Coordinates of C-alpha atoms and ligand atoms in Angstrom, one line a residue:
M1 CA 21.4 42.4 10.9
S2 CA 19.0 44.6 13.2
R3 CA 17.4 42.5 16.0
F4 CA 14.1 43.5 14.5
I5 CA 14.8 41.8 11.2
Q6 CA 16.3 38.9 12.9
A7 CA 13.2 38.4 15.0
V8 CA 11.0 38.7 11.8
L9 CA 13.1 36.0 10.1
A10 CA 12.8 33.9 13.0
L11 CA 9.1 34.1 13.2
V12 CA 8.9 33.5 9.4
M13 CA 11.0 30.6 9.7
V14 CA 8.9 29.1 12.6
A15 CA 5.6 29.8 10.6
A16 CA 6.8 28.2 7.4
P17 CA 5.7 24.5 7.1
S18 CA 9.1 23.4 6.3
V19 CA 10.3 19.9 6.7
R20 CA 13.6 19.6 8.8
A21 CA 16.4 17.6 7.4
G22 CA 16.0 14.0 8.4
E23 CA 12.3 14.3 9.2
V24 CA 10.0 11.7 7.2
V25 CA 6.7 13.2 6.3
V26 CA 4.1 10.1 7.1
G27 CA 0.8 10.4 5.5
T28 CA -2.3 9.0 7.5
N29 CA -6.1 9.1 7.2
A30 CA -7.0 9.9 10.8
E31 CA -10.4 8.6 10.2
F32 CA -9.7 4.9 11.3
M33 CA -10.2 4.4 15.1
P34 CA -8.3 3.0 17.0
F35 CA -5.4 3.1 14.4
E36 CA -5.6 6.8 13.7
Y37 CA -8.1 9.3 14.7
T38 CA -8.3 12.9 16.3
D39 CA -9.0 13.2 20.1
D40 CA -11.2 16.0 21.6
D41 CA -8.3 18.5 21.3
N42 CA -7.9 17.5 17.5
N43 CA -4.4 15.7 18.2
I44 CA -3.9 12.8 15.9
I45 CA -3.5 9.8 18.0
G46 CA -3.8 6.0 17.7
Y47 CA -2.1 2.6 17.5
D48 CA -0.5 3.4 14.1
I49 CA 0.8 6.9 15.3
D50 CA 2.4 5.2 18.6
V51 CA 3.8 2.6 16.3
I52 CA 5.5 4.9 13.5
N53 CA 7.0 7.1 16.3
A54 CA 8.5 4.1 18.0
V55 CA 9.7 2.9 14.7
G56 CA 11.0 6.3 13.9
R57 CA 12.9 6.6 17.4
A58 CA 14.4 3.0 16.9
G59 CA 15.1 3.3 13.0
G60 CA 16.7 6.7 13.5
F61 CA 14.5 9.1 11.8
D62 CA 11.9 11.8 12.8
V63 CA 8.3 11.5 12.0
R64 CA 5.8 14.4 10.7
I65 CA 2.3 13.2 10.5
H66 CA 0.2 14.5 7.6
N67 CA -3.5 14.0 7.5
Q68 CA -5.4 13.3 4.5
S69 CA -8.1 11.3 2.8
F70 CA -7.2 7.5 2.3
D71 CA -7.7 7.2 -1.3
T72 CA -5.0 9.8 -1.9
L73 CA -2.4 8.2 0.1
V74 CA -0.7 6.1 -2.5
E75 CA -0.7 9.2 -4.9
G76 CA 1.0 11.2 -2.2
L77 CA 3.7 8.5 -2.2
E78 CA 4.1 8.6 -6.1
T79 CA 4.4 12.3 -6.3
G80 CA 6.8 12.9 -3.6
K81 CA 4.5 14.7 -1.4
L82 CA 4.9 11.9 1.3
D83 CA 7.8 9.8 2.2
A84 CA 6.0 7.1 4.1
V85 CA 2.3 6.0 4.8
I86 CA 0.8 4.3 8.0
S87 CA -3.0 4.1 7.7
G88 CA -4.1 0.7 8.5
M89 CA -3.1 0.0 4.9
T90 CA -3.4 -3.5 3.8
I91 CA -0.5 -5.0 1.8
T92 CA -2.0 -5.8 -1.6
E93 CA -0.5 -6.9 -5.0
A94 CA -2.3 -3.9 -6.9
R95 CA -0.6 -1.5 -4.0
R96 CA 2.7 -3.1 -4.4
E97 CA 2.8 -2.2 -8.1
K98 CA 3.0 1.5 -7.2
I99 CA 4.5 1.6 -3.8
D100 CA 6.8 -0.7 -1.6
F101 CA 5.6 -2.2 1.8
S102 CA 7.6 -2.9 5.1
E103 CA 7.3 -6.2 6.9
P104 CA 3.6 -6.7 8.1
Y105 CA 3.0 -5.1 11.6
Y106 CA -0.6 -6.2 12.3
N107 CA -3.1 -8.8 11.0
A108 CA -6.7 -7.8 10.2
A109 CA -9.7 -8.8 8.1
Q110 CA -12.9 -7.5 6.7
V111 CA -16.3 -8.0 8.4
L112 CA -20.0 -6.8 7.9
V113 CA -21.6 -4.5 10.3
V114 CA -25.5 -4.1 10.3
Q115 CA -27.9 -2.5 12.6
E116 CA -28.5 -4.7 15.7
K117 CA -32.2 -5.4 14.5
T118 CA -30.9 -6.6 11.3
P119 CA -30.8 -10.4 10.9
G120 CA -28.4 -12.4 8.5
Y121 CA -25.3 -10.7 6.9
E122 CA -23.2 -13.6 7.8
K123 CA -21.0 -13.6 4.6
I124 CA -20.0 -11.1 1.8
G125 CA -22.5 -12.6 -0.9
D126 CA -25.5 -11.5 1.5
I127 CA -24.8 -7.8 0.6
E128 CA -26.2 -8.3 -2.8
G129 CA -29.1 -6.2 -3.8
K130 CA -28.5 -4.3 -0.5
V131 CA -27.5 -0.7 0.0
V132 CA -23.8 -0.9 1.3
G133 CA -21.4 1.8 2.7
V134 CA -17.5 1.4 2.3
Q135 CA -14.7 4.0 2.5
L136 CA -13.3 5.0 -0.8
G137 CA -10.3 3.3 -1.9
T138 CA -10.2 0.5 0.6
T139 CA -9.9 -3.4 0.6
G140 CA -13.4 -3.2 1.8
A141 CA -14.5 -1.1 -1.0
G142 CA -13.2 -3.7 -3.6
M143 CA -14.9 -6.8 -1.7
A144 CA -18.1 -5.1 -1.9
E145 CA -17.5 -4.2 -5.5
E146 CA -16.7 -7.8 -6.3
V147 CA -20.1 -8.7 -5.3
M148 CA -22.2 -5.6 -6.3
G149 CA -20.2 -4.3 -9.5
E150 CA -17.9 -1.3 -9.8
N151 CA -20.6 1.2 -10.6
N152 CA -23.4 0.3 -8.6
P153 CA -25.4 3.2 -7.2
D154 CA -26.4 1.2 -4.3
L155 CA -22.8 1.1 -3.2
K156 CA -22.1 4.3 -1.4
Q157 CA -18.5 5.2 -1.2
F158 CA -17.5 7.8 1.6
R159 CA -14.2 9.7 2.5
K160 CA -14.8 9.3 6.2
Y161 CA -16.0 6.2 8.3
N162 CA -17.7 8.6 10.7
E163 CA -20.3 9.4 7.9
V164 CA -20.5 5.7 6.9
F165 CA -21.5 4.6 10.7
S166 CA -23.9 7.4 10.9
E167 CA -25.7 6.5 7.8
L168 CA -25.9 3.1 9.1
R169 CA -27.4 4.2 12.4
I170 CA -30.1 6.3 10.8
G171 CA -31.0 3.3 8.5
R172 CA -29.8 4.8 5.1
I173 CA -27.8 2.1 4.2
D174 CA -28.3 -1.8 5.1
A175 CA -24.6 -2.9 5.7
I176 CA -20.9 -1.7 6.1
V177 CA -17.8 -3.6 4.9
V178 CA -14.9 -2.7 7.2
D179 CA -11.9 -3.9 8.9
L180 CA -12.5 -5.6 12.1
P181 CA -10.8 -3.6 14.6
V182 CA -12.4 -0.7 13.4
A183 CA -15.7 -2.4 13.4
R184 CA -15.4 -3.4 17.1
A185 CA -14.2 0.4 18.1
Y186 CA -17.3 1.7 16.4
V187 CA -19.7 -0.9 17.9
D188 CA -18.4 0.0 21.3
K189 CA -19.3 3.5 20.7
I190 CA -22.4 3.7 18.7
P191 CA -25.5 1.9 20.4
G192 CA -27.7 -0.3 18.0
I193 CA -25.1 -1.9 15.6
R194 CA -23.4 -5.1 15.7
I195 CA -20.8 -7.3 13.6
S196 CA -22.8 -9.8 11.6
S197 CA -20.1 -11.8 10.0
P198 CA -17.0 -13.9 10.9
P199 CA -13.8 -12.5 9.5
M200 CA -14.0 -12.6 5.7
S201 CA -10.6 -11.8 4.6
E202 CA -6.9 -12.3 5.8
E203 CA -5.0 -9.0 5.4
E204 CA -1.7 -7.7 7.0
Y205 CA -1.2 -4.0 7.4
G206 CA 2.3 -2.6 6.1
I207 CA 4.0 0.6 6.4
A208 CA 4.4 2.2 3.0
V209 CA 7.2 4.0 1.3
R210 CA 7.7 5.5 -2.2
K211 CA 8.7 2.6 -4.8
G212 CA 12.5 2.1 -4.8
N213 CA 13.1 4.2 -1.6
A214 CA 15.3 1.2 -0.3
E215 CA 17.0 3.5 2.3
L216 CA 14.0 4.5 4.2
L217 CA 12.4 0.9 3.7
A218 CA 15.6 -0.5 5.6
K219 CA 15.2 2.0 8.4
V220 CA 11.4 1.2 8.8
N221 CA 12.2 -2.5 8.8
A222 CA 14.9 -2.1 11.2
G223 CA 13.0 0.1 13.6
L224 CA 9.9 -2.5 13.5
K225 CA 12.3 -5.2 14.2
A226 CA 13.7 -3.5 17.1
I227 CA 10.8 -2.4 18.7
H228 CA 9.6 -6.2 18.5
E229 CA 12.8 -7.3 20.2
S230 CA 12.5 -4.5 22.9
G231 CA 8.8 -5.2 23.9
E232 CA 7.8 -1.7 23.0
Y233 CA 5.7 -3.3 20.1
D234 CA 3.8 -5.3 22.6
E235 CA 3.3 -2.5 24.8
I236 CA 1.8 -0.5 22.2
T237 CA -0.4 -3.3 21.0
A238 CA -1.5 -4.0 24.7
K239 CA -2.3 -0.4 25.2
W240 CA -4.7 -0.2 22.3
F241 CA -6.1 -3.5 22.1
Q242 CA -7.5 -5.5 25.0
N243 CA -7.9 -8.7 23.2
Ligands
LIG301 N1 -7.2 -1.8 5.5 C1 -8.0 -1.2 4.4 C2 -7.5 -0.9 3.3 O1 -6.0 -0.9 3.3 C3 -8.6 -0.1 5.2 C4 -7.8 1.2 5.4 C5 -8.3 2.4 5.8 O2 -9.5 2.6 5.7 N2 -7.7 3.1 6.5 O3 -7.8 -0.6 2.1

């Protein structure tokens, strides 16, 4: 083979988005600060990204992150496009019917966020009759639907939290139902909004795999256990969460 053809082949191989053997394609929605989001250079960073890379190192697999909308992650596992998901995803019975979860790796809860000047909104029932923003396909969306009804036009479902929070800031929605750590991150960043409720649910995040993929699930759980024992899990948690 000529050197030229060799060089062309090498280039094609680099350019093709092929997955290396042993590489695990991990879906996430990088819209969930501080768990997964993009920095100014468009790198995907966050707590979950550090966790899955550490779990992969300890559990014996390479990680390739794939960014997509949150409401398509479960389907991505079901169709085989993704091998795993880490995306601040709460372990729920409904999701367990379609995918398998690792041991829990983080505890969270839903809260309400409103404009600073808005009084009240201390419990989920307070959103009745209001205009509310959520992210599509989330447990927060589910909680809001229980109060407001599934096809309520006043329940605005967005793909990006950045949009949900900017709608709140300009007053187009009255309140947001969102996970507490994410609410904290946005309240720190955006002036004039506040968390108005105590935690309203008890949720645990898990790393998901395709249903029945016991081999990968065992590696993920072994990796999680190892990083707990080595102290790496605590280091990552301290890096991203001050409290
Ligand atoms: N924890 C919530 C859920 O699982 C929200 C996750 C997210 O928006 N990334 O539905």
